[in-house]
RNA sequence: UGGGGUGUCGUCAAGUGGUAAGACACGGGUUUUUGGAGCCCGCAUUCGGAGGUUCGAGUCCUCCCACCCCAGCCA
């Protein structure tokens, strides 16, 4: 079944363009897109938007989407990124089948097209230094000046260009430039550089080449070669469209249509490679796959599912205006996904010991618990209960405020799937006053959690039997930045890092079955949140849990309101 | 005061001259052995601003304002 974008909502502007093109018979009704990453870094959720868009459009209109590595700059690109990019795209749920391409595979063709441009008098070899080229280009307000090398003969250009290829010149000594218009109001049209000399080993072509095409020359031709119909890119390339069109038109070759959309910005995080790299380099995160990172590898490690990310990409829409999407929407998507699929389990993050004084000392029993109330097919399991258990510190308050439904001295609550318990005593440290443990009595009649006399309790709390508990490390993650901002608002450099973006808890008390949890397993710790077994630091018998996202917490809201 | 874009709810986002979808967030209610989930209700008399055209304008016209992108031999 094809993955559908906006299946029930209205078409976005790109879908509209495509539908019109299909109707008018442009490209004979074909739809062929491509996702063209440069192998110089890790994919993040912004790329996911582009991947979902390109592959989604292709699937929606019975077309194809290529994966093409845009590898025309040997200085920046490395083979190690190829695999991670492929892994991430597949993980997201998309497949390029046999259409894996590399711009570097077209180097020979690019060269031939460049020669054609020269022969037609549309390109020339220029000896200006980078600095001089900049000066000759002019400014926003002043037109540029023609390069003194602009009028070289075709033969001389041909000779020089082939000698550039042979390696007779040093970096920056010569470039091949398009001959367009040095007074164009669009700076991209002021005789842009098409080829530069780079004595550099390319990760795929090795030392075969020492001249490399620029993006503007390579990208449009790559699209043309592959028969792309709709070449979708981000807004900053709008100005480049004129050049895209110029190259293809003057070469007289197949001409795809470039369409630009706004890239994704997410609140409380940053997306630019530079800022992400800063975080890694400064050791503010543990790496590109740190569970707090918006990279796909980070989100995967955190426990985000491909389904949730695809759903998110569908919901944010596609448009041309710059915007910052609230990270709350992403969190909504993963909650909605996991609510239906995650196994429920009990885990106490900040343990408080509870002794059930009227429960027999050495008695143990097995209670039935539902694995997922949203999906009865997931069945039930047994959980051990005994005299001493742990509950969450937050679930007991000596001085409970209004609307606090949990445990307090004299109050009765339900222990989930177990019994009603009433707090009869609070044991404190004489010197510090800290609560050491609480004493409760239980009502044997309420086994399973309901009372034969119809007596109701307002609160239900989770617990883990002390004797059976499995101790584990749990990592609580929060947004990288406290402010709602993102890259695009220009404030991201000043945004303060959230110092509490990672809180590591040791010896959390989890129900015993969790000891066997394996890397990548996802659970809902009831009343707390969704957790995923870390795929790096966990080992058999020693799972480490990452908090993916908390459960919605209406008590927290009430509490915060009361505080105001 | 160069060129290219964009301005509709707190945040995304529909709307294509006929009287402002939807989602998230937020608020209220209902239900509940997760204060989870579910369900119900509320949430832009107004579309960056000002004029104009029209029986009728978020949609058309004019002027203005704000914001984003471009002066890499990066992509």
Coordinates of C-alpha atoms in Angstrom, one line a residue, chain A:
Chain A
X1 CA 0.0 0.0 0.0
X2 CA 1.5 3.3 -1.0
X3 CA 2.3 5.7 1.8
X4 CA -0.1 8.6 1.5
X5 CA 0.6 12.2 2.2
X6 CA -2.2 14.2 3.7
X7 CA -4.6 11.4 2.7
X8 CA -7.7 13.1 3.9
X9 CA -6.7 16.7 3.9
X10 CA -6.3 19.1 0.9
X11 CA -3.4 19.0 -1.5
X12 CA -0.3 21.0 -0.8
X13 CA 1.1 23.4 -3.5
X14 CA 3.5 20.8 -4.8
X15 CA 0.8 18.2 -5.2
X16 CA -1.2 20.8 -7.0
X17 CA 1.6 21.4 -9.4
X18 CA 2.1 17.7 -10.0
X19 CA -1.6 17.1 -10.5
X20 CA -1.8 19.9 -13.0
X21 CA 1.2 18.5 -14.8
X22 CA -0.4 15.1 -15.0
X23 CA -3.6 16.6 -16.3
X24 CA -1.8 18.6 -18.9
X25 CA 0.3 15.7 -20.0
X26 CA 3.6 17.4 -19.1
X27 CA 6.3 14.7 -18.8
X28 CA 3.7 12.3 -20.2
X29 CA 2.1 12.1 -16.8
X30 CA 5.3 10.7 -15.2
X31 CA 6.3 11.6 -11.7
X32 CA 9.9 11.1 -10.8
X33 CA 11.5 12.7 -7.8
X34 CA 14.8 12.3 -6.0
X35 CA 16.3 12.8 -2.6
X36 CA 19.8 14.2 -3.1
X37 CA 21.8 14.3 0.2
X38 CA 25.4 15.4 0.3
X39 CA 27.3 12.7 2.1
X40 CA 28.9 15.1 4.5
X41 CA 26.9 14.5 7.7
X42 CA 24.0 12.8 9.4
X43 CA 20.4 13.0 8.4
X44 CA 18.1 14.8 10.8
X45 CA 14.3 15.3 11.0
X46 CA 14.5 18.1 8.6
X47 CA 15.8 15.7 6.0
X48 CA 13.0 13.3 7.0
X49 CA 10.5 16.0 5.8
X50 CA 12.2 16.0 2.5
X51 CA 12.5 12.3 2.3
X52 CA 8.8 11.8 3.1
X53 CA 7.9 14.5 0.6
X54 CA 10.0 13.1 -2.3
X55 CA 9.3 9.4 -1.7
X56 CA 5.8 10.1 -0.7
X57 CA 4.9 12.1 -3.8
X58 CA 6.4 9.4 -6.0
X59 CA 4.4 6.7 -4.3
X60 CA 1.2 8.8 -4.3
X61 CA 1.3 9.4 -8.0
X62 CA 2.7 6.0 -9.0
X63 CA 6.0 7.4 -9.8
X64 CA 9.6 6.8 -8.7
X65 CA 12.0 8.4 -6.3
X66 CA 15.8 8.1 -6.7
X67 CA 18.4 8.3 -4.0
X68 CA 21.2 10.3 -5.3
X69 CA 24.3 11.3 -3.4
X70 CA 25.2 14.8 -4.4
X71 CA 29.0 14.3 -4.1
X72 CA 30.7 16.9 -6.1
X73 CA 32.9 18.3 -3.3
X74 CA 35.7 15.9 -2.3
X75 CA 36.8 18.3 0.4
X76 CA 33.7 17.7 2.5
X77 CA 32.4 14.3 1.6
X78 CA 33.2 10.9 3.1
X79 CA 32.2 7.3 2.5
X80 CA 31.3 6.8 6.1
X81 CA 28.2 8.9 5.7
X82 CA 26.9 6.9 2.8
X83 CA 25.9 3.9 4.9
X84 CA 24.3 6.0 7.7
X85 CA 22.2 7.9 5.2
X86 CA 21.0 4.7 3.5
X87 CA 20.3 3.1 6.9
X88 CA 18.2 6.1 8.0
X89 CA 16.2 6.3 4.8
X90 CA 15.4 2.6 5.0
X91 CA 14.6 2.8 8.6
X92 CA 12.2 5.6 7.9
X93 CA 10.4 3.2 5.6
X94 CA 11.4 4.2 2.1
X95 CA 13.1 2.3 -0.7
X96 CA 14.9 3.5 -3.8
X97 CA 15.0 -0.1 -5.2
X98 CA 17.8 -0.2 -7.8
X99 CA 17.8 3.6 -8.3
X100 CA 20.9 4.5 -6.2
X101 CA 22.9 7.1 -8.0
X102 CA 25.9 9.3 -7.3
X103 CA 26.6 12.6 -9.0
X104 CA 30.2 11.4 -9.2
X105 CA 29.0 8.7 -11.6
X106 CA 28.2 11.5 -14.0
X107 CA 31.6 13.3 -13.9
X108 CA 32.4 12.3 -17.4
X109 CA 29.1 13.6 -18.7
X110 CA 29.4 16.8 -16.8
X111 CA 32.8 17.3 -18.5
X112 CA 31.3 16.7 -21.9
X113 CA 28.5 19.1 -21.3
X114 CA 31.0 21.7 -20.1
X115 CA 33.0 21.2 -23.4
X116 CA 29.7 21.7 -25.3
X117 CA 29.1 25.0 -23.4
X118 CA 32.6 26.1 -24.3
X119 CA 32.2 25.2 -27.9
X120 CA 28.9 27.1 -28.1
X121 CA 30.6 30.1 -26.6
X122 CA 28.6 29.9 -23.4
X123 CA 31.5 29.2 -21.0
X124 CA 35.1 30.3 -20.6
X125 CA 38.1 29.7 -18.5
X126 CA 38.8 32.5 -16.1
X127 CA 42.2 33.2 -14.5
X128 CA 40.9 35.6 -11.8
X129 CA 41.6 34.7 -8.2
X130 CA 38.7 34.0 -5.9
X131 CA 39.2 37.4 -4.4
X132 CA 39.1 39.1 -7.8
X133 CA 36.1 37.1 -8.9
X134 CA 34.3 38.5 -5.9
X135 CA 35.3 42.0 -6.7
X136 CA 34.3 41.7 -10.3
X137 CA 30.9 40.3 -9.3
X138 CA 29.8 43.6 -7.9
X139 CA 27.3 44.0 -5.1
X140 CA 23.5 43.9 -4.6
X141 CA 23.4 47.5 -5.8
X142 CA 26.2 47.7 -8.3
X143 CA 26.5 45.6 -11.5
X144 CA 29.6 43.4 -12.0
X145 CA 32.4 43.9 -14.5
X146 CA 33.3 41.5 -17.2
X147 CA 36.3 39.3 -16.5
X148 CA 39.2 40.2 -18.7
X149 CA 39.3 36.5 -19.7
X150 CA 35.7 36.6 -20.8
X151 CA 36.5 36.9 -24.5
X152 CA 38.9 34.1 -24.9
X153 CA 38.5 32.1 -28.1
X154 CA 36.7 28.8 -28.1
X155 CA 40.0 27.1 -29.0
X156 CA 41.9 28.7 -26.2
X157 CA 39.1 27.8 -23.7
X158 CA 39.0 24.2 -25.0
X159 CA 42.7 23.9 -24.6
X160 CA 42.8 25.5 -21.1
X161 CA 39.9 23.5 -19.9
X162 CA 41.5 20.2 -21.0
X163 CA 44.7 21.2 -19.3
X164 CA 42.8 22.0 -16.1
X165 CA 41.5 18.5 -16.3
X166 CA 45.0 17.1 -16.8
X167 CA 46.2 18.8 -13.7
X168 CA 48.4 21.4 -15.2
X169 CA 47.2 24.1 -12.8
X170 CA 47.0 24.6 -9.1
X171 CA 43.9 25.0 -7.0
X172 CA 42.3 28.5 -7.5
X173 CA 44.5 29.2 -10.5
X174 CA 41.6 28.8 -13.0
X175 CA 37.9 28.1 -13.1
X176 CA 35.4 27.5 -15.8
X177 CA 32.6 30.1 -15.8
X178 CA 29.3 30.3 -17.6
X179 CA 29.1 33.4 -19.8
X180 CA 25.8 34.9 -18.9
X181 CA 25.4 38.5 -17.7
X182 CA 27.7 40.3 -15.2
X183 CA 25.0 43.0 -14.7
X184 CA 22.2 40.6 -13.9
X185 CA 20.3 41.6 -10.8
X186 CA 20.5 38.0 -9.8
X187 CA 24.1 37.5 -8.6
X188 CA 23.9 33.8 -9.5
X189 CA 23.7 34.8 -13.1
X190 CA 26.9 36.9 -13.0
X191 CA 29.1 34.3 -14.8
X192 CA 28.9 31.7 -12.1
X193 CA 31.7 29.2 -11.6
X194 CA 30.9 25.8 -13.2
X195 CA 34.1 24.0 -12.5
X196 CA 36.9 24.5 -10.0
X197 CA 40.3 22.9 -9.6
X198 CA 40.5 20.7 -6.5
X199 CA 43.6 18.5 -6.2
X200 CA 41.8 16.3 -3.7
X201 CA 41.1 12.6 -3.5
X202 CA 37.4 11.9 -4.0
X203 CA 36.0 9.2 -1.8
X204 CA 34.6 7.4 -4.9
X205 CA 36.6 8.5 -7.9
X206 CA 39.9 8.7 -6.1
X207 CA 42.4 10.8 -8.1
X208 CA 40.8 10.4 -11.5
X209 CA 39.7 14.0 -11.4
X210 CA 41.2 17.2 -10.2
X211 CA 38.4 19.4 -11.5
X212 CA 35.0 19.2 -9.9
X213 CA 31.7 20.7 -11.0
X214 CA 29.8 23.1 -8.7
X215 CA 26.4 22.4 -7.4
X216 CA 24.7 24.7 -9.9
X217 CA 26.2 22.9 -12.8
X218 CA 26.0 19.3 -11.5
X219 CA 22.6 19.3 -9.9
X220 CA 20.4 20.3 -12.8
X221 CA 22.3 18.0 -15.2
X222 CA 22.0 15.1 -12.7
X223 CA 18.3 15.7 -12.6
X224 CA 18.1 15.8 -16.3
X225 CA 20.1 12.6 -16.8
X226 CA 17.9 10.7 -14.4
X227 CA 14.7 12.0 -16.0
X228 CA 13.5 13.7 -12.9
X229 CA 10.2 15.5 -13.4
X230 CA 9.9 17.5 -10.2
X231 CA 13.2 18.6 -8.6
X232 CA 12.2 19.6 -5.1
X233 CA 14.5 21.6 -3.0
X234 CA 14.5 24.2 -0.2
X235 CA 13.8 27.9 -0.4
X236 CA 17.4 29.1 -0.4
X237 CA 17.7 27.7 -3.9
X238 CA 15.0 29.9 -5.4
X239 CA 17.5 32.3 -6.8
X240 CA 19.4 29.4 -8.3
X241 CA 16.4 28.3 -10.4
X242 CA 17.2 30.8 -13.1
X243 CA 20.7 29.2 -13.4
X244 CA 19.2 25.7 -13.2
X245 CA 17.0 26.6 -16.1
X246 CA 19.8 28.4 -18.0
X247 CA 22.2 25.5 -17.9
X248 CA 19.6 23.0 -19.1
X249 CA 18.1 25.3 -21.8
X250 CA 21.4 26.4 -23.3
X251 CA 22.6 22.8 -23.3
X252 CA 19.2 22.0 -24.9
X253 CA 18.7 18.9 -22.8
X254 CA 15.7 17.4 -20.9
X255 CA 14.5 19.9 -18.4
X256 CA 12.9 19.0 -15.0
X257 CA 11.1 21.6 -13.0
X258 CA 12.6 22.9 -9.8
X259 CA 10.2 23.6 -7.0
X260 CA 11.1 25.1 -3.6
X261 CA 9.6 24.6 -0.2
X262 CA 10.3 25.8 3.3
X263 CA 12.6 23.6 5.3
X264 CA 11.6 22.3 8.7
X265 CA 12.5 24.2 11.9
X266 CA 11.6 22.6 15.2
X267 CA 11.1 24.5 18.4
X268 CA 13.5 23.9 21.3
X269 CA 16.1 22.5 19.1
X270 CA 18.6 23.4 16.3
X271 CA 18.9 21.8 12.9
X272 CA 21.8 23.3 11.1
X273 CA 24.8 21.1 10.6
X274 CA 27.0 23.8 12.2
X275 CA 25.0 24.0 15.4
X276 CA 24.6 20.3 15.7
X277 CA 28.3 19.8 15.1
X278 CA 29.0 22.4 17.8
X279 CA 27.0 20.4 20.3
X280 CA 29.0 17.3 19.4
X281 CA 32.4 19.0 19.4
X282 CA 31.8 20.8 22.7
X283 CA 30.8 17.5 24.3
X284 CA 27.4 19.0 25.2
X285 CA 25.9 15.8 23.8
X286 CA 27.6 12.4 23.5
X287 CA 27.5 12.2 19.7
X288 CA 25.4 12.5 16.6
X289 CA 23.2 9.7 17.9
X290 CA 22.7 11.2 21.4
X291 CA 19.0 10.6 22.2
X292 CA 18.5 14.4 22.5
X293 CA 19.7 15.1 19.0
X294 CA 17.2 15.7 16.2
X295 CA 19.2 13.4 14.0
X296 CA 17.4 10.3 12.8
X297 CA 20.0 8.2 14.5
X298 CA 19.4 10.2 17.7
X299 CA 15.6 9.9 17.4
X300 CA 15.9 6.2 16.7
X301 CA 18.1 5.7 19.8
X302 CA 15.7 7.7 21.8
X303 CA 12.9 5.4 20.8
X304 CA 11.0 7.4 18.2
X305 CA 9.4 5.1 15.6
X306 CA 9.4 5.6 11.8
X307 CA 5.6 5.6 11.9
X308 CA 5.6 8.5 14.3
X309 CA 8.1 10.5 12.3
X310 CA 6.2 9.9 9.0
X311 CA 3.0 10.9 10.7
X312 CA 4.7 14.1 11.9
X313 CA 6.0 14.9 8.5
X314 CA 2.5 14.5 7.1
X315 CA 1.0 16.7 9.7
X316 CA 3.4 19.6 9.4
X317 CA 2.4 20.2 5.8
X318 CA 4.4 21.6 3.0
X319 CA 4.5 25.3 2.2
X320 CA 6.7 28.2 1.3
X321 CA 6.6 30.2 4.5
X322 CA 9.4 29.9 7.1
X323 CA 8.0 28.6 10.3
X324 CA 8.9 26.8 13.5
X325 CA 6.9 23.7 14.3
X326 CA 6.2 23.2 18.0
X327 CA 8.1 20.1 19.2
X328 CA 4.9 19.3 21.1
X329 CA 3.5 18.1 17.7
X330 CA 6.3 15.6 17.4
X331 CA 5.7 14.4 20.9
X332 CA 2.0 14.1 20.2
X333 CA 2.8 11.8 17.2
X334 CA 5.0 9.5 19.2
X335 CA 2.6 9.3 22.1
X336 CA -0.3 8.5 19.8
X337 CA 1.8 5.8 18.0
X338 CA 3.1 4.2 21.2
X339 CA -0.2 4.3 23.1
X340 CA -1.5 1.8 20.7
X341 CA 1.5 -0.5 20.5
X342 CA 3.6 -0.2 23.7
X343 CA 3.6 -2.9 26.3
X344 CA 2.6 -1.5 29.7
X345 CA 4.8 -2.2 32.6
X346 CA 5.5 -0.8 36.1
X347 CA 8.6 1.0 37.0
X348 CA 9.4 3.2 40.0
X349 CA 11.9 5.9 39.1
X350 CA 12.3 7.6 42.5
X351 CA 11.6 4.8 45.0
X352 CA 10.0 5.2 48.4
X353 CA 9.7 2.1 50.5
X354 CA 6.3 1.0 51.6
X355 CA 5.8 -1.7 54.2
X356 CA 2.3 -3.3 54.3
X357 CA 2.2 -3.9 58.0
X358 CA -0.7 -6.4 58.0
X359 CA 0.5 -8.4 55.1
X360 CA 2.2 -11.7 56.1
X361 CA 6.0 -11.5 56.3
X362 CA 6.9 -14.2 53.9
X363 CA 3.8 -14.2 51.7
X364 CA 4.2 -13.7 47.9
X365 CA 1.6 -13.7 45.3
X366 CA 1.2 -13.2 41.6
X367 CA -1.2 -10.7 40.3
X368 CA -2.6 -10.3 36.8
X369 CA -1.8 -7.2 34.9
X370 CA -3.0 -6.1 31.5
X371 CA -0.2 -5.7 28.9
X372 CA -2.0 -3.1 26.8
X373 CA -5.6 -1.8 27.5
X374 CA -5.6 -0.5 23.9
X375 CA -5.0 -3.9 22.5
X376 CA -6.4 -6.9 24.3
X377 CA -4.6 -9.2 22.0
X378 CA -1.4 -8.3 23.8
X379 CA -2.7 -10.4 26.7
X380 CA -1.8 -10.3 30.4
X381 CA 1.1 -11.1 32.6
X382 CA 1.8 -12.0 36.2
X383 CA 3.6 -9.6 38.5
X384 CA 4.9 -10.5 42.0
X385 CA 3.5 -8.8 45.1
X386 CA 4.9 -8.9 48.7
X387 CA 5.0 -7.1 52.0
X388 CA 7.6 -4.6 51.1
X389 CA 7.2 -2.6 47.9
X390 CA 8.4 0.6 46.3
X391 CA 6.2 3.4 45.2
X392 CA 7.1 6.7 43.5
X393 CA 8.2 9.4 45.9
X394 CA 5.9 11.9 44.2
X395 CA 2.9 9.7 45.0
X396 CA 3.1 10.4 48.7
X397 CA 2.7 13.8 50.3
X398 CA 2.6 14.5 54.0
X399 CA 0.8 17.7 53.4
X400 CA -1.4 17.1 50.3
X401 CA -2.8 20.1 48.5
X402 CA -6.3 20.2 47.1
X403 CA -7.0 17.8 44.3
X404 CA -4.1 15.6 45.2
X405 CA -5.6 12.1 44.8
X406 CA -2.6 10.1 45.8
X407 CA -1.3 8.8 49.1
X408 CA -1.1 10.8 52.4
X409 CA -1.3 9.8 56.0
X410 CA -4.7 8.3 56.6
X411 CA -5.6 8.1 53.0
X412 CA -6.5 5.1 50.9
X413 CA -5.4 4.5 47.3
X414 CA -5.3 1.6 44.9
X415 CA -2.1 -0.2 44.1
X416 CA -2.5 -0.9 40.5
X417 CA -3.6 -4.5 39.9
X418 CA -3.1 -5.2 43.6
X419 CA -4.9 -3.9 46.7
X420 CA -6.3 -0.9 48.4
X421 CA -3.8 0.4 50.9
X422 CA -4.2 3.0 53.6
X423 CA -1.3 4.9 55.0
X424 CA -1.0 4.5 58.8
X425 CA 2.5 5.8 59.6
X426 CA 5.4 7.8 58.2
X427 CA 8.9 6.9 59.3
X428 CA 11.4 9.7 59.2
X429 CA 15.0 10.2 59.8
X430 CA 15.3 11.8 63.2
X431 CA 18.0 14.2 62.2
X432 CA 17.2 15.2 58.6
X433 CA 13.5 14.8 58.8
X434 CA 13.6 12.9 55.4
X435 CA 10.9 10.4 54.9
X436 CA 12.5 6.9 55.1
X437 CA 9.5 4.7 54.5
X438 CA 5.8 4.6 55.0
X439 CA 3.6 2.1 56.6
X440 CA 0.3 1.0 55.2
X441 CA -2.4 -1.5 55.8
X442 CA -4.0 -3.4 53.0
X443 CA -7.5 -4.6 52.5
X444 CA -7.4 -8.3 51.5
X445 CA -10.9 -8.0 50.1
X446 CA -9.6 -5.7 47.4
X447 CA -7.3 -8.1 45.6
X448 CA -7.1 -7.1 41.9
X449 CA -8.0 -3.6 42.7
X450 CA -11.7 -3.4 43.4
X451 CA -13.7 -3.5 46.5
X452 CA -16.6 -5.8 47.0
X453 CA -18.3 -3.2 49.1
X454 CA -18.2 -0.8 46.2
X455 CA -15.9 1.6 48.1
X456 CA -14.1 3.9 45.7
X457 CA -10.6 5.4 45.9
X458 CA -9.6 8.4 43.9
X459 CA -6.1 7.5 43.1
X460 CA -4.3 4.5 41.6
X461 CA -0.5 4.4 42.0
X462 CA 2.1 2.1 40.5
X463 CA 4.5 0.0 42.6
X464 CA 7.2 -2.7 42.4
X465 CA 7.8 -5.5 44.9
X466 CA 11.0 -4.8 46.7
X467 CA 12.2 -8.4 46.8
X468 CA 11.5 -8.9 43.1
X469 CA 12.5 -5.5 41.8
X470 CA 15.1 -5.3 39.0
X471 CA 17.4 -2.3 39.5
X472 CA 18.2 -0.4 36.3
X473 CA 19.6 2.9 35.0
X474 CA 17.0 5.2 33.5
X475 CA 17.8 8.3 31.5
X476 CA 15.3 11.1 31.5
X477 CA 15.6 13.3 28.4
X478 CA 14.2 16.7 27.8
X479 CA 14.5 19.4 25.1
X480 CA 18.0 20.5 24.3
X481 CA 17.0 24.1 24.6
X482 CA 14.4 25.7 27.0
X483 CA 13.5 28.4 24.6
X484 CA 10.9 27.8 21.9
X485 CA 13.2 29.1 19.3
X486 CA 15.1 27.4 16.5
X487 CA 17.7 28.1 13.8
X488 CA 15.5 30.3 11.7
X489 CA 14.7 32.9 14.2
X490 CA 18.2 34.2 14.4
X491 CA 18.4 33.7 18.1
X492 CA 19.6 30.2 18.2
X493 CA 23.1 31.2 18.9
X494 CA 22.1 32.8 22.2
X495 CA 19.6 30.2 23.2
X496 CA 20.7 28.6 26.4
X497 CA 21.1 24.9 26.6
X498 CA 18.6 23.2 28.9
X499 CA 20.9 22.0 31.8
X500 CA 18.3 19.3 32.6
X501 CA 18.1 17.8 29.2
X502 CA 19.5 14.6 30.6
X503 CA 18.9 13.4 34.1
X504 CA 20.4 9.9 34.8
X505 CA 18.7 7.9 37.5
X506 CA 20.4 4.9 38.9
X507 CA 18.7 1.9 40.7
X508 CA 15.2 2.6 39.5
X509 CA 13.0 -0.2 40.6
X510 CA 11.4 -2.0 37.7
X511 CA 9.2 -5.1 37.5
X512 CA 11.3 -8.2 37.1
X513 CA 10.4 -9.1 33.6
X514 CA 12.2 -6.0 32.3
X515 CA 15.6 -7.7 33.0
X516 CA 15.2 -9.5 29.8
X517 CA 14.4 -6.5 27.7
X518 CA 16.4 -6.1 24.6
X519 CA 17.9 -3.2 22.8
X520 CA 15.3 -1.1 21.1
X521 CA 12.4 -2.6 23.1
X522 CA 9.8 0.0 24.0
X523 CA 7.5 0.1 27.0
X524 CA 5.1 2.4 28.7
X525 CA 6.0 2.7 32.3
X526 CA 2.4 3.2 33.6
X527 CA 1.7 6.7 34.7
X528 CA 5.2 7.9 33.8
X529 CA 6.0 7.7 30.1
X530 CA 7.4 5.7 27.2
X531 CA 10.8 4.2 27.5
X532 CA 13.2 2.5 25.1
X533 CA 16.1 0.2 25.8
X534 CA 19.2 2.1 24.7
X535 CA 20.8 0.5 21.7
X536 CA 24.3 1.4 22.6
X537 CA 25.0 1.1 26.3
X538 CA 22.7 -1.8 27.1
X539 CA 23.9 -5.3 27.4
X540 CA 22.1 -8.6 28.0
X541 CA 20.6 -8.6 31.5
X542 CA 21.6 -4.9 31.9
X543 CA 19.2 -2.8 29.9
X544 CA 19.5 1.0 30.2
X545 CA 16.2 2.8 29.5
X546 CA 15.8 6.1 27.6
X547 CA 12.7 8.1 28.3
X548 CA 11.2 8.8 24.9
X549 CA 8.5 11.1 26.1
X550 CA 6.4 11.5 29.3
X551 CA 2.8 10.7 29.4
X552 CA 0.5 13.8 29.4
X553 CA 0.4 14.9 33.0
X554 CA -2.8 16.7 33.9
X555 CA -1.8 16.7 37.6
X556 CA 1.3 18.7 36.8
X557 CA -0.9 21.3 35.1
X558 CA -3.2 21.5 38.1
X559 CA -0.2 21.8 40.4
X560 CA 1.4 24.5 38.4
X561 CA -1.8 26.4 38.3
X562 CA -2.2 26.1 42.1
X563 CA 1.3 27.5 42.5
X564 CA 0.4 30.7 40.6

